[in-house]
Coordinates of C-alpha atoms and ligand atoms in Angstrom, one line a residue:
Chain A
X1 CA 0.1 -0.1 0.0
X2 CA 2.7 2.4 0.7
X3 CA 4.7 1.6 -2.3
X4 CA 1.9 2.6 -4.0
X5 CA 1.6 5.9 -2.4
X6 CA 4.8 6.5 -3.3
X7 CA 4.7 5.7 -7.3
X8 CA 1.4 8.0 -6.7
X9 CA 3.4 10.8 -5.5
X10 CA 6.5 10.3 -7.4
X11 CA 4.4 10.1 -10.6
X12 CA 2.6 13.2 -9.5
X13 CA 6.3 14.8 -9.2
X14 CA 6.5 14.0 -13.0
X15 CA 3.1 15.7 -14.2
X16 CA 4.3 18.4 -12.4
X17 CA 8.0 18.6 -14.1
X18 CA 5.9 18.2 -17.2
X19 CA 3.9 21.6 -16.9
X20 CA 6.9 23.5 -15.0
X21 CA 8.3 24.9 -18.1
X22 CA 4.8 25.8 -19.6
X23 CA 4.1 27.9 -16.1
X24 CA 7.7 29.5 -16.1
X25 CA 6.7 31.1 -19.4
X26 CA 3.5 32.0 -18.4
X27 CA 5.3 33.9 -15.4
X28 CA 8.0 35.3 -17.5
X29 CA 5.5 37.0 -19.8
X30 CA 3.4 38.3 -17.4
X31 CA 6.5 39.5 -15.4
X32 CA 9.3 40.1 -17.4
X33 CA 9.2 43.8 -18.5
X34 CA 8.7 44.6 -22.1
X35 CA 12.1 46.2 -22.3
X36 CA 12.4 46.7 -26.1
X37 CA 9.7 49.8 -26.4
X38 CA 8.8 49.3 -30.2
X39 CA 7.1 46.4 -29.6
X40 CA 3.1 47.2 -28.7
X41 CA 0.1 44.8 -29.0
X42 CA -3.1 45.5 -30.0
X43 CA -6.2 45.0 -28.3
X44 CA -8.7 43.3 -30.3
X45 CA -12.0 42.6 -29.5
X46 CA -12.8 38.7 -29.5
X47 CA -15.8 36.7 -28.2
X48 CA -13.9 36.3 -25.1
X49 CA -13.8 40.0 -24.7
X50 CA -10.8 42.6 -25.6
X51 CA -7.5 40.8 -25.7
X52 CA -4.0 41.7 -27.1
X53 CA -1.6 39.0 -28.1
X54 CA 0.5 38.3 -24.7
X55 CA -2.6 37.7 -22.9
X56 CA -4.0 35.1 -26.0
X57 CA 0.1 33.4 -25.3
X58 CA -0.9 33.5 -21.7
X59 CA -4.3 31.3 -22.5
X60 CA -2.8 29.5 -24.8
X61 CA 0.4 28.3 -22.1
X62 CA -2.8 27.7 -19.5
X63 CA -4.9 25.7 -21.7
X64 CA -1.3 23.7 -22.4
X65 CA -0.7 23.3 -18.6
X66 CA -4.1 22.4 -18.1
X67 CA -4.5 19.8 -21.1
X68 CA -1.1 18.2 -19.8
X69 CA -2.3 17.7 -16.3
X70 CA -5.8 16.0 -17.5
X71 CA -3.3 13.8 -20.0
X72 CA -1.1 12.8 -17.5
X73 CA -4.1 11.5 -14.8
X74 CA -5.7 10.2 -17.5
X75 CA -2.4 8.4 -18.6
X76 CA -1.6 7.0 -15.4
X77 CA -4.3 3.8 -15.5
X78 CA -2.6 2.5 -18.2
X79 CA 0.7 0.9 -17.7
X80 CA 2.1 1.7 -20.9
X81 CA 0.2 5.0 -21.2
X82 CA 2.2 5.8 -18.0
X83 CA 5.6 5.2 -19.4
X84 CA 5.1 7.1 -22.5
X85 CA 4.5 10.5 -20.7
X86 CA 6.8 9.5 -18.1
X87 CA 9.5 9.7 -21.1
X88 CA 8.5 12.9 -22.4
X89 CA 8.3 14.9 -19.7
X90 CA 12.0 16.1 -20.3
X91 CA 10.7 17.3 -23.7
X92 CA 7.7 18.9 -22.3
X93 CA 9.6 20.8 -19.7
X94 CA 12.0 21.7 -22.3
X95 CA 9.2 23.0 -25.0
X96 CA 8.1 25.2 -21.8
X97 CA 11.6 26.6 -21.0
X98 CA 12.0 27.4 -24.9
X99 CA 9.0 29.4 -25.2
X100 CA 10.1 31.5 -22.1
X101 CA 13.8 32.1 -23.7
X102 CA 11.8 33.0 -26.9
X103 CA 9.4 35.3 -25.5
X104 CA 12.4 37.3 -23.5
X105 CA 14.7 37.1 -26.3
X106 CA 12.4 37.7 -29.9
X107 CA 9.6 39.9 -27.7
X108 CA 11.2 41.1 -24.4
X109 CA 14.7 41.9 -25.3
X110 CA 14.5 41.8 -29.3
X111 CA 18.2 40.6 -29.5
X112 CA 17.2 38.2 -32.0
X113 CA 18.0 39.2 -35.0
X114 CA 14.2 41.0 -36.5
X115 CA 11.6 40.3 -38.2
X116 CA 12.8 36.8 -38.5
X117 CA 12.7 35.7 -35.4
X118 CA 9.5 36.7 -33.8
X119 CA 8.4 35.9 -30.5
X120 CA 5.6 33.5 -29.4
X121 CA 3.4 36.2 -28.7
X122 CA 4.0 38.1 -32.4
X123 CA 3.3 34.5 -33.8
X124 CA -0.2 34.3 -32.5
X125 CA -0.9 37.5 -33.0
X126 CA -2.2 37.0 -36.5
X127 CA -4.7 34.8 -35.2
X128 CA -6.4 37.9 -33.2
X129 CA -5.6 40.3 -36.3
X130 CA -7.0 38.3 -38.8
X131 CA -8.5 35.2 -37.6
X132 CA -11.6 34.6 -40.0
X133 CA -8.7 34.9 -43.0
X134 CA -6.5 32.7 -41.6
X135 CA -9.2 30.3 -41.0
X136 CA -10.5 30.6 -44.4
X137 CA -7.1 30.1 -45.5
X138 CA -7.3 27.2 -43.6
X139 CA -10.0 25.2 -44.7
X140 CA -8.9 25.9 -48.1
X141 CA -6.2 23.7 -47.5
X142 CA -7.9 21.3 -46.0
X143 CA -10.4 21.2 -48.6
X144 CA -7.6 21.1 -51.3
X145 CA -6.0 18.2 -49.1
X146 CA -9.3 15.7 -48.8
X147 CA -10.6 16.1 -52.0
X148 CA -7.2 15.3 -53.8
X149 CA -6.1 12.7 -51.2
X150 CA -9.2 10.8 -51.3
X151 CA -9.2 10.7 -55.0
X152 CA -5.5 9.9 -55.0
X153 CA -6.0 7.0 -52.0
X154 CA -9.1 5.7 -54.2
X155 CA -7.1 5.5 -57.7
X156 CA -3.6 4.5 -56.6
X157 CA -5.9 1.4 -55.0
X158 CA -8.1 1.4 -58.4
X159 CA -4.7 1.0 -60.6
X160 CA -2.5 -1.0 -58.1
X161 CA -4.9 -3.7 -57.9
X162 CA -5.4 -3.8 -61.9
X163 CA -1.1 -3.8 -62.3
X164 CA -1.4 -5.8 -59.4
X165 CA -3.6 -8.7 -60.9
X166 CA -4.1 -8.6 -64.4
X167 CA -0.5 -9.5 -66.5
X168 CA -1.6 -7.3 -69.6
X169 CA -2.0 -4.0 -67.0
X170 CA 1.3 -4.6 -66.0
X171 CA 3.0 -4.4 -68.8
X172 CA 1.0 -1.3 -70.0
X173 CA 0.9 1.1 -67.0
X174 CA 3.4 -0.2 -64.8
X175 CA 6.8 1.8 -66.7
X176 CA 4.3 4.5 -67.3
X177 CA 4.1 4.9 -63.8
X178 CA 7.7 4.1 -63.3
X179 CA 8.4 6.8 -65.3
X180 CA 5.9 9.3 -64.2
X181 CA 6.5 8.6 -60.5
X182 CA 9.8 10.5 -60.3
X183 CA 8.5 13.5 -61.5
X184 CA 7.2 15.7 -59.1
X185 CA 3.6 16.7 -59.1
X186 CA 3.9 20.2 -59.0
X187 CA 6.1 19.7 -62.4
X188 CA 2.2 19.0 -63.8
X189 CA 1.3 22.7 -62.7
X190 CA 1.5 24.6 -65.6
X191 CA -1.0 22.2 -67.3
X192 CA -3.3 21.7 -64.4
X193 CA -3.5 25.6 -65.1
X194 CA -4.8 25.4 -68.2
X195 CA -6.4 22.1 -68.2
X196 CA -8.8 22.5 -65.5
X197 CA -11.4 25.6 -65.4
X198 CA -10.3 26.3 -61.8
X199 CA -7.4 26.5 -60.1
X200 CA -8.8 24.5 -57.2
X201 CA -9.7 21.6 -59.2
X202 CA -6.0 21.6 -60.9
X203 CA -4.6 21.7 -57.5
X204 CA -6.9 19.2 -56.8
X205 CA -5.2 16.9 -59.6
X206 CA -1.6 17.6 -58.6
X207 CA -2.4 15.8 -55.3
X208 CA -4.3 13.2 -56.4
X209 CA -1.4 12.5 -58.8
X210 CA 0.8 13.0 -56.4
X211 CA -0.4 10.5 -53.9
X212 CA -1.4 7.9 -57.1
X213 CA 1.9 6.8 -57.7
X214 CA 3.3 5.6 -54.7
X215 CA -0.3 3.8 -53.6
X216 CA -0.7 1.8 -57.1
X217 CA 3.3 0.7 -57.1
X218 CA 2.8 -0.5 -53.1
X219 CA -0.5 -1.9 -53.6
X220 CA 1.0 -4.0 -57.0
X221 CA 4.0 -5.5 -55.1
X222 CA 1.0 -6.2 -52.4
X223 CA -1.1 -8.1 -54.9
X224 CA 1.8 -9.9 -56.1
X225 CA 3.4 -10.9 -53.2
X226 CA 0.1 -13.0 -52.1
X227 CA 2.0 -16.6 -51.7
X228 CA 0.5 -18.7 -54.3
X229 CA -0.3 -21.1 -51.1
X230 CA -2.8 -18.5 -50.1
X231 CA -4.6 -18.6 -53.3
X232 CA -4.6 -22.8 -53.0
X233 CA -6.1 -22.6 -50.0
X234 CA -9.0 -20.5 -50.4
X235 CA -10.0 -23.0 -53.6
X236 CA -10.0 -25.7 -51.9
X237 CA -12.2 -23.8 -49.8
X238 CA -14.4 -23.4 -52.9
X239 CA -13.2 -19.7 -53.7
X240 CA -13.9 -18.1 -57.4
X241 CA -11.4 -15.9 -58.8
X242 CA -13.7 -12.5 -57.4
X243 CA -13.0 -14.6 -53.9
X244 CA -9.4 -15.2 -54.2
X245 CA -8.6 -11.2 -55.3
X246 CA -10.8 -10.0 -52.7
X247 CA -10.5 -11.8 -49.9
X248 CA -6.8 -12.9 -50.8
X249 CA -5.2 -11.0 -52.5
X250 CA -6.4 -7.3 -51.5
X251 CA -6.3 -8.4 -47.7
X252 CA -2.5 -9.8 -48.3
X253 CA -1.2 -6.4 -49.4
X254 CA -3.3 -4.7 -47.1
X255 CA 0.0 -3.5 -44.8
X256 CA 2.1 -2.5 -48.0
X257 CA -0.9 -0.4 -49.0
X258 CA -0.4 1.8 -46.1
X259 CA 2.9 1.6 -46.4
X260 CA 2.5 3.3 -50.2
X261 CA -0.5 5.7 -47.7
X262 CA 2.0 6.9 -45.8
X263 CA 4.7 7.9 -48.5
X264 CA 1.7 9.5 -50.2
X265 CA 0.6 11.9 -47.7
X266 CA 4.1 13.1 -47.1
X267 CA 4.3 13.9 -50.6
X268 CA 0.7 15.2 -50.2
X269 CA 1.7 18.0 -48.1
X270 CA 4.2 19.1 -49.8
X271 CA 2.6 19.0 -53.3
X272 CA -0.4 20.6 -51.5
X273 CA 1.6 23.9 -50.0
X274 CA 3.8 24.2 -52.8
X275 CA 0.4 24.4 -55.3
X276 CA -0.9 27.0 -53.2
X277 CA 1.8 29.1 -53.6
X278 CA 2.7 28.6 -57.3
X279 CA -1.3 29.8 -57.9
X280 CA -4.1 29.5 -55.6
X281 CA -6.8 32.3 -54.7
X282 CA -6.1 30.4 -51.0
X283 CA -4.6 28.1 -48.5
X284 CA -2.3 28.4 -46.2
X285 CA 0.8 28.4 -49.1
X286 CA -1.2 31.8 -50.0
X287 CA -1.1 33.1 -47.0
X288 CA 2.8 32.7 -46.8
X289 CA 2.9 34.3 -50.2
X290 CA 0.9 36.9 -49.0
X291 CA 2.8 37.4 -45.6
X292 CA 6.2 37.3 -47.5
X293 CA 5.8 40.3 -49.8
X294 CA 4.7 42.6 -46.9
X295 CA 7.9 41.1 -45.2
X296 CA 5.0 39.6 -42.1
X297 CA 7.5 37.1 -41.0
X298 CA 5.4 36.7 -38.1
X299 CA 2.5 36.1 -40.0
X300 CA 4.6 33.1 -42.1
X301 CA 5.1 31.7 -38.6
X302 CA 1.9 31.1 -38.0
X303 CA 0.9 29.5 -41.0
X304 CA 3.8 27.4 -40.3
X305 CA 1.8 26.7 -37.2
X306 CA -1.3 26.0 -38.2
X307 CA -0.1 23.3 -40.7
X308 CA 2.5 21.5 -38.1
X309 CA -0.6 20.9 -36.0
X310 CA -3.3 20.3 -38.7
X311 CA -0.8 17.9 -40.7
X312 CA -0.1 16.1 -37.7
X313 CA -3.5 15.4 -36.8
X314 CA -4.0 14.1 -40.1
X315 CA -0.7 11.6 -39.5
X316 CA -2.3 10.6 -36.5
X317 CA -6.1 10.3 -38.0
X318 CA -4.7 8.0 -40.9
X319 CA -2.2 5.8 -38.2
X320 CA -5.4 5.2 -36.1
X321 CA -7.6 3.9 -39.5
X322 CA -4.1 1.8 -40.1
X323 CA -3.7 0.8 -36.4
X324 CA -7.2 -0.6 -36.7
X325 CA -7.5 -2.2 -40.2
X326 CA -3.9 -4.1 -39.3
X327 CA -5.2 -4.5 -36.2
X328 CA -4.4 -8.9 -37.6
X329 CA -0.9 -7.8 -37.0
X330 CA -0.6 -7.3 -33.1
X331 CA 1.8 -8.7 -32.6
X332 CA 3.9 -9.9 -35.0
X333 CA 7.4 -9.0 -34.9
X334 CA 8.6 -7.1 -37.7
Chain B
X1 CA -14.8 -46.3 -54.2
X2 CA -15.5 -43.0 -53.6
X3 CA -11.4 -42.4 -55.2
X4 CA -10.1 -44.4 -58.2
X5 CA -6.1 -43.4 -59.1
X6 CA -5.7 -45.1 -62.1
X7 CA -2.0 -45.4 -63.8
X8 CA -0.9 -41.9 -63.0
X9 CA 2.5 -40.7 -63.7
X10 CA 3.6 -37.0 -63.1
X11 CA 6.9 -35.6 -64.4
X12 CA 8.4 -32.3 -63.7
X13 CA 10.8 -30.2 -66.3
X14 CA 13.2 -28.5 -64.3
X15 CA 16.3 -27.1 -66.5
X16 CA 15.2 -28.9 -69.3
X17 CA 15.7 -31.9 -67.7
X18 CA 12.3 -34.1 -66.7
X19 CA 12.0 -35.9 -63.9
X20 CA 10.1 -38.6 -63.1
X21 CA 8.5 -37.7 -59.6
X22 CA 5.5 -39.9 -59.6
X23 CA 5.8 -43.5 -61.7
X24 CA 2.1 -45.7 -62.1
X25 CA 0.5 -44.7 -59.5
X26 CA -2.9 -46.8 -58.6
X27 CA -4.4 -47.0 -55.8
X28 CA -8.6 -47.1 -54.5
X29 CA -10.2 -45.7 -51.4
X30 CA -13.4 -46.8 -50.3
X31 CA -15.8 -44.6 -48.9
X32 CA -15.5 -44.0 -45.1
X33 CA -12.1 -45.3 -45.3
X34 CA -8.6 -44.4 -43.7
X35 CA -5.4 -44.9 -45.6
X36 CA -2.3 -43.8 -44.7
X37 CA 0.4 -42.5 -47.5
X38 CA 3.7 -43.2 -45.4
X39 CA 7.7 -42.8 -47.4
X40 CA 10.5 -40.7 -47.1
X41 CA 10.8 -37.4 -47.7
X42 CA 10.8 -36.6 -52.1
X43 CA 9.0 -39.5 -52.6
X44 CA 6.3 -37.6 -54.3
X45 CA 3.0 -37.8 -51.2
X46 CA 2.2 -34.2 -51.6
X47 CA 3.1 -34.2 -54.8
X48 CA -0.1 -37.0 -55.4
X49 CA -2.2 -34.9 -52.9
X50 CA -1.9 -32.2 -54.8
X51 CA -3.3 -34.5 -58.1
X52 CA -6.2 -35.7 -56.1
X53 CA -7.5 -32.5 -54.7
X54 CA -7.0 -31.3 -58.3
X55 CA -4.6 -28.2 -57.5
X56 CA -2.1 -29.9 -60.2
X57 CA -2.6 -32.0 -63.2
X58 CA -1.4 -35.6 -63.9
X59 CA 1.3 -36.0 -67.1
X60 CA -1.0 -39.6 -67.5
X61 CA -3.3 -41.8 -65.9
X62 CA -6.7 -40.5 -64.2
X63 CA -8.1 -40.0 -61.2
X64 CA -12.0 -40.6 -60.4
X65 CA -13.6 -38.7 -58.2
X66 CA -17.3 -40.3 -56.8
X67 CA -17.1 -41.5 -60.8
X68 CA -15.7 -38.1 -61.8
X69 CA -12.5 -37.1 -63.0
X70 CA -10.8 -34.9 -61.8
X71 CA -10.2 -31.2 -62.9
X72 CA -9.9 -28.7 -60.5
X73 CA -10.3 -28.0 -57.0
X74 CA -13.5 -28.5 -55.5
X75 CA -14.8 -28.0 -51.7
X76 CA -16.2 -32.0 -51.4
X77 CA -12.3 -32.3 -51.6
X78 CA -11.0 -30.9 -48.2
X79 CA -7.4 -30.8 -48.0
X80 CA -5.0 -29.8 -45.1
X81 CA -1.8 -28.5 -46.0
X82 CA 1.4 -29.0 -44.4
X83 CA 2.2 -25.7 -43.3
X84 CA -1.6 -24.5 -42.1
X85 CA -2.0 -22.1 -44.0
X86 CA -4.4 -19.9 -42.4
X87 CA -5.1 -16.8 -43.4
X88 CA -3.5 -14.3 -41.0
X89 CA -5.9 -11.1 -41.3
X90 CA -8.9 -13.5 -40.2
X91 CA -9.9 -14.5 -36.9
X92 CA -10.1 -18.1 -36.1
X93 CA -13.9 -17.6 -35.7
X94 CA -13.8 -16.0 -39.8
X95 CA -10.9 -18.3 -41.2
X96 CA -13.2 -21.5 -39.8
X97 CA -15.9 -19.5 -41.5
X98 CA -13.8 -18.7 -44.8
X99 CA -15.1 -21.7 -46.7
X100 CA -19.0 -20.7 -46.4
X101 CA -18.0 -17.3 -47.2
X102 CA -16.2 -18.4 -50.2
X103 CA -18.7 -20.3 -51.7
X104 CA -21.9 -17.9 -50.8
X105 CA -23.6 -20.1 -48.0
X106 CA -22.9 -18.4 -45.1
X107 CA -26.0 -17.1 -44.4
X108 CA -28.0 -20.1 -43.9
X109 CA -24.8 -22.3 -42.6
X110 CA -23.5 -19.9 -39.9
X111 CA -24.8 -21.9 -36.6
X112 CA -22.1 -24.2 -38.2
X113 CA -19.4 -22.3 -37.0
X114 CA -19.7 -22.2 -33.3
X115 CA -20.2 -26.1 -34.0
X116 CA -17.2 -26.6 -35.6
X117 CA -14.6 -24.4 -33.2
X118 CA -16.0 -26.6 -30.9
X119 CA -15.2 -29.3 -32.3
X120 CA -11.3 -29.1 -32.7
X121 CA -11.3 -27.6 -29.2
X122 CA -10.9 -23.8 -29.8
X123 CA -14.0 -22.6 -27.6
X124 CA -12.4 -19.2 -26.1
X125 CA -10.4 -18.7 -29.0
X126 CA -13.0 -17.4 -31.5
X127 CA -11.6 -14.1 -31.8
X128 CA -7.6 -14.8 -31.9
X129 CA -6.1 -14.2 -34.4
X130 CA -3.4 -16.8 -35.7
X131 CA -0.3 -15.5 -35.1
X132 CA -1.6 -15.7 -31.3
X133 CA -2.1 -19.6 -31.8
X134 CA 0.2 -22.3 -31.6
X135 CA 1.4 -24.3 -34.4
X136 CA -1.2 -27.3 -32.8
X137 CA -4.0 -24.7 -32.6
X138 CA -3.3 -23.1 -35.9
X139 CA -3.9 -27.3 -37.6
X140 CA -7.0 -27.8 -35.5
X141 CA -8.2 -24.6 -36.9
X142 CA -7.1 -25.8 -40.3
X143 CA -9.1 -29.3 -39.7
X144 CA -12.6 -26.6 -38.4
X145 CA -12.2 -24.7 -41.9
X146 CA -12.0 -27.7 -44.6
X147 CA -14.6 -30.0 -42.1
X148 CA -17.1 -27.0 -42.7
X149 CA -17.6 -27.1 -45.8
X150 CA -18.7 -31.0 -45.3
X151 CA -16.2 -32.5 -47.4
X152 CA -16.7 -36.3 -47.9
X153 CA -12.6 -37.0 -48.7
X154 CA -10.1 -35.3 -46.5
X155 CA -6.5 -35.6 -47.6
X156 CA -4.1 -34.4 -44.8
X157 CA -0.6 -33.7 -45.6
X158 CA 2.0 -34.6 -42.3
X159 CA -0.8 -31.9 -40.6
X160 CA 1.1 -33.2 -37.2
X161 CA 4.7 -33.3 -38.6
X162 CA 5.5 -30.1 -36.8
X163 CA 4.0 -31.3 -33.4
X164 CA 4.7 -32.3 -30.1
X165 CA 3.5 -35.7 -29.5
X166 CA 1.1 -34.7 -26.8
X167 CA -0.6 -32.1 -29.2
X168 CA -0.1 -34.9 -32.0
X169 CA -2.1 -37.8 -29.8
X170 CA -4.9 -35.0 -28.6
X171 CA -5.4 -34.5 -33.0
X172 CA -5.0 -37.8 -34.1
X173 CA -7.9 -39.1 -31.2
X174 CA -9.9 -35.9 -32.8
X175 CA -9.4 -37.0 -36.5
X176 CA -10.9 -40.4 -35.5
X177 CA -13.9 -39.3 -33.5
X178 CA -14.8 -37.0 -36.5
X179 CA -14.2 -40.0 -38.9
X180 CA -16.5 -42.4 -36.6
X181 CA -19.1 -39.3 -36.4
X182 CA -19.4 -38.6 -39.8
X183 CA -17.8 -41.7 -41.8
X184 CA -16.0 -39.4 -43.6
X185 CA -13.1 -40.8 -45.9
X186 CA -9.0 -39.5 -45.0
X187 CA -6.0 -40.0 -46.9
X188 CA -3.4 -39.2 -44.4
X189 CA 0.6 -38.4 -45.7
X190 CA 2.3 -39.1 -42.5
X191 CA 6.3 -40.2 -41.8
X192 CA 5.5 -41.5 -39.0
X193 CA 4.6 -44.8 -38.3
X194 CA 3.2 -45.2 -35.2
X195 CA 0.5 -42.8 -36.4
X196 CA -0.1 -44.7 -39.9
X197 CA -0.4 -48.3 -37.6
X198 CA -2.8 -46.4 -34.9
X199 CA -5.4 -44.3 -37.4
X200 CA -5.3 -46.5 -40.3
X201 CA -7.2 -49.1 -42.0
X202 CA -4.5 -49.9 -44.9
X203 CA -1.4 -48.4 -44.9
X204 CA 0.5 -47.3 -48.4
X205 CA 4.4 -47.5 -48.4
X206 CA 6.0 -45.3 -51.0
X207 CA 9.4 -45.5 -52.2
X208 CA 11.1 -42.6 -54.0
X209 CA 12.9 -41.9 -57.5
X210 CA 10.3 -42.3 -59.0
X211 CA 7.8 -42.1 -56.6
X212 CA 6.0 -45.6 -56.9
X213 CA 3.5 -47.5 -54.7
X214 CA 5.7 -50.7 -52.9
X215 CA 3.1 -52.1 -51.3
X216 CA 0.2 -51.7 -49.1
X217 CA -1.4 -53.3 -46.1
X218 CA -4.2 -54.1 -44.2
X219 CA -4.3 -53.3 -40.8
X220 CA -6.8 -55.4 -38.9
X221 CA -6.7 -53.9 -34.9
X222 CA -10.1 -52.8 -33.7
X223 CA -10.4 -49.2 -32.6
X224 CA -9.8 -47.6 -30.5
X225 CA -6.7 -48.8 -30.9
X226 CA -4.0 -49.3 -27.9
X227 CA -0.4 -48.0 -28.9
X228 CA 1.2 -51.0 -26.6
X229 CA -0.7 -53.3 -27.4
X230 CA 1.5 -57.0 -28.4
X231 CA -0.8 -56.5 -32.3
X232 CA 0.4 -52.7 -32.7
X233 CA 4.0 -53.3 -31.7
X234 CA 4.2 -56.2 -33.6
X235 CA 2.7 -54.2 -36.9
X236 CA 4.7 -51.2 -36.1
X237 CA 8.4 -53.8 -36.2
X238 CA 7.0 -55.5 -39.4
X239 CA 6.5 -52.0 -41.3
X240 CA 9.4 -50.5 -39.7
X241 CA 11.5 -53.2 -41.0
X242 CA 9.7 -53.1 -44.5
X243 CA 10.1 -49.3 -44.8
X244 CA 14.1 -50.1 -44.3
X245 CA 13.7 -52.9 -47.1
X246 CA 11.9 -50.6 -49.9
X247 CA 14.3 -48.2 -49.3
X248 CA 17.1 -50.7 -50.0
X249 CA 19.4 -47.9 -51.1
X250 CA 20.9 -45.9 -48.3
X251 CA 18.6 -43.2 -46.6
X252 CA 20.7 -41.1 -44.5
X253 CA 18.9 -40.5 -41.0
X254 CA 17.9 -36.6 -41.5
X255 CA 16.0 -37.3 -44.7
X256 CA 13.2 -38.5 -43.0
Ligands
ADP401 N1 6.7 -28.1 -59.0 C1 7.5 -28.6 -58.8 N2 8.5 -28.9 -60.1 C2 10.0 -29.3 -60.0 N3 9.6 -30.1 -59.1 C3 8.9 -30.7 -58.0 C4 7.3 -29.5 -58.1 N4 6.8 -30.1 -56.8 C5 7.6 -31.5 -56.7 N5 8.5 -31.7 -57.1 C6 9.7 -32.6 -56.8 O1 8.9 -34.0 -56.6 C7 9.8 -34.3 -55.4 C8 8.6 -34.7 -55.1 O2 8.1 -33.9 -54.1 P1 6.8 -34.1 -53.1 O3 5.5 -34.2 -53.7 O4 6.7 -32.6 -52.7 O5 7.1 -34.9 -52.3 P2 7.3 -35.3 -50.0 O6 5.5 -34.4 -50.4 O7 7.1 -36.8 -50.4 O8 7.9 -34.8 -49.9 C9 11.1 -33.8 -55.0 O9 12.2 -34.1 -55.5 C10 10.7 -32.5 -55.7 O10 11.7 -31.3 -55.8
MG402 MG1 5.6 -33.0 -48.5

């Protein structure tokens, strides 16, 4: 019983350690004097009342503190999650300290080269300044990604099945795929812009093709690698050709299909941002371009911050789906 | 006669050289009969089973199953592979149900799934995946998967080769039980003389290069058989002697 209590106390120590950096950052932002007088934070009307970027930073930090405390408490029951949480404590502490240091050097004293290294509060300022505009552009990127990527996955798996299953299709399509696959999708941008009715559909097309190639070739490889014995087992049980394809070849190819999807995801993020920078009427890439024109580097950082969060969430979601679909692999040593 | 094998020859061409694997195989199986084939490794046992199931074709001769020539695999001829060959991405339950799904008779037979899982003693493992099972359990899933199709002939290719002797004895009894209950004809390939004597009505001895049937021995010991009984042991000894004679050219031990 006593040992258990000691464990609880020790774990609570780790939770405190995790949030300590962020707490320090809050205090620094609040108490450290603004020594460089060129920096002024404007107040903006928000749904939560009038607020300036410094306040927003403290709110974000408070949310992080609460979030990590709650997630720490939730992780306590599960041994694996608890270990992971303890393992990350150092890193999260360092993150908080880093924010505090950047706040001092970037904003409070402005000793970093300006305007390239804005402090954390300044990076959050655009959300107050033009939150609606940022949201519109984020949604534009998201819509582009969803359309482009889902069609890419669909066509990729479809093509992969064709060339993996039919020898004729393999003979005719795979060389084309291999050659076209090495060309970065944005190279097609000029054609895409003239061939498609809107810039949006042109960008969707680019994302589709950049996702298509890795998924198609890995799907095909997965299908072709199905052991003959597995087909024979299905034939003995009375399976026809459709059964062999849909219940043998495709499930067997699933791990490789997901490898293709991961590669495609990385491609899609790159293509998405490049396409937006090269000629889209919206999106985070477009927003970065605009900001750069006005040398508003703090806005560039704000856009990068959103990308980091957005793309991480997408990767997490895809990872979840993969884990579910490939649950039969859990425990197999790879 | 449920199965008739008539003058079957099988050659493979390897590097433009023809290799004779089976020569003039003749064998008949009565309904409900249990026949074992024993022979050294490489004497063509698996090849013969593949011909019977329709996974492979003979160069000469023919194989009749219920009076009809075997042309392609059919679920009425069940096959237990040397490696269990389960579908890795399906649970035990779904592996067993695979035959029903493949034949589009899942709905009307779904109640049988649990029955066959229970029959092979895997109650409680319905939701497990193949990699979570031991070799013996996996092989039992393979047996349930074959049985749910209610085959009329079940051919088994050294299904217990990789199992420990306790698991092996357990599955042997299970198979005899099933055979009795369903009057199922079984053809078992084994390299274990004890196993052959314990289970079979008849034992076929094959010799290699080229693979041919050397002798067929009737086993007249009543079931259930006692592994320590006098008749059992004397037949076992007789078989081992024949086996040595049949393979007169010295065979290195590890070949078996
Ligand atoms: N597809 C094939 N192509 C060429 N040779 C084969 C093929 N299948 C089997 N053989 C040969 O036939 C012989 C018998 O094989 P097999 O039937 O697997 O023997 P067993 O099951 O008795 O150990 C072996 O020498 C093997 O090399
Ligand atoms: Mg064999």
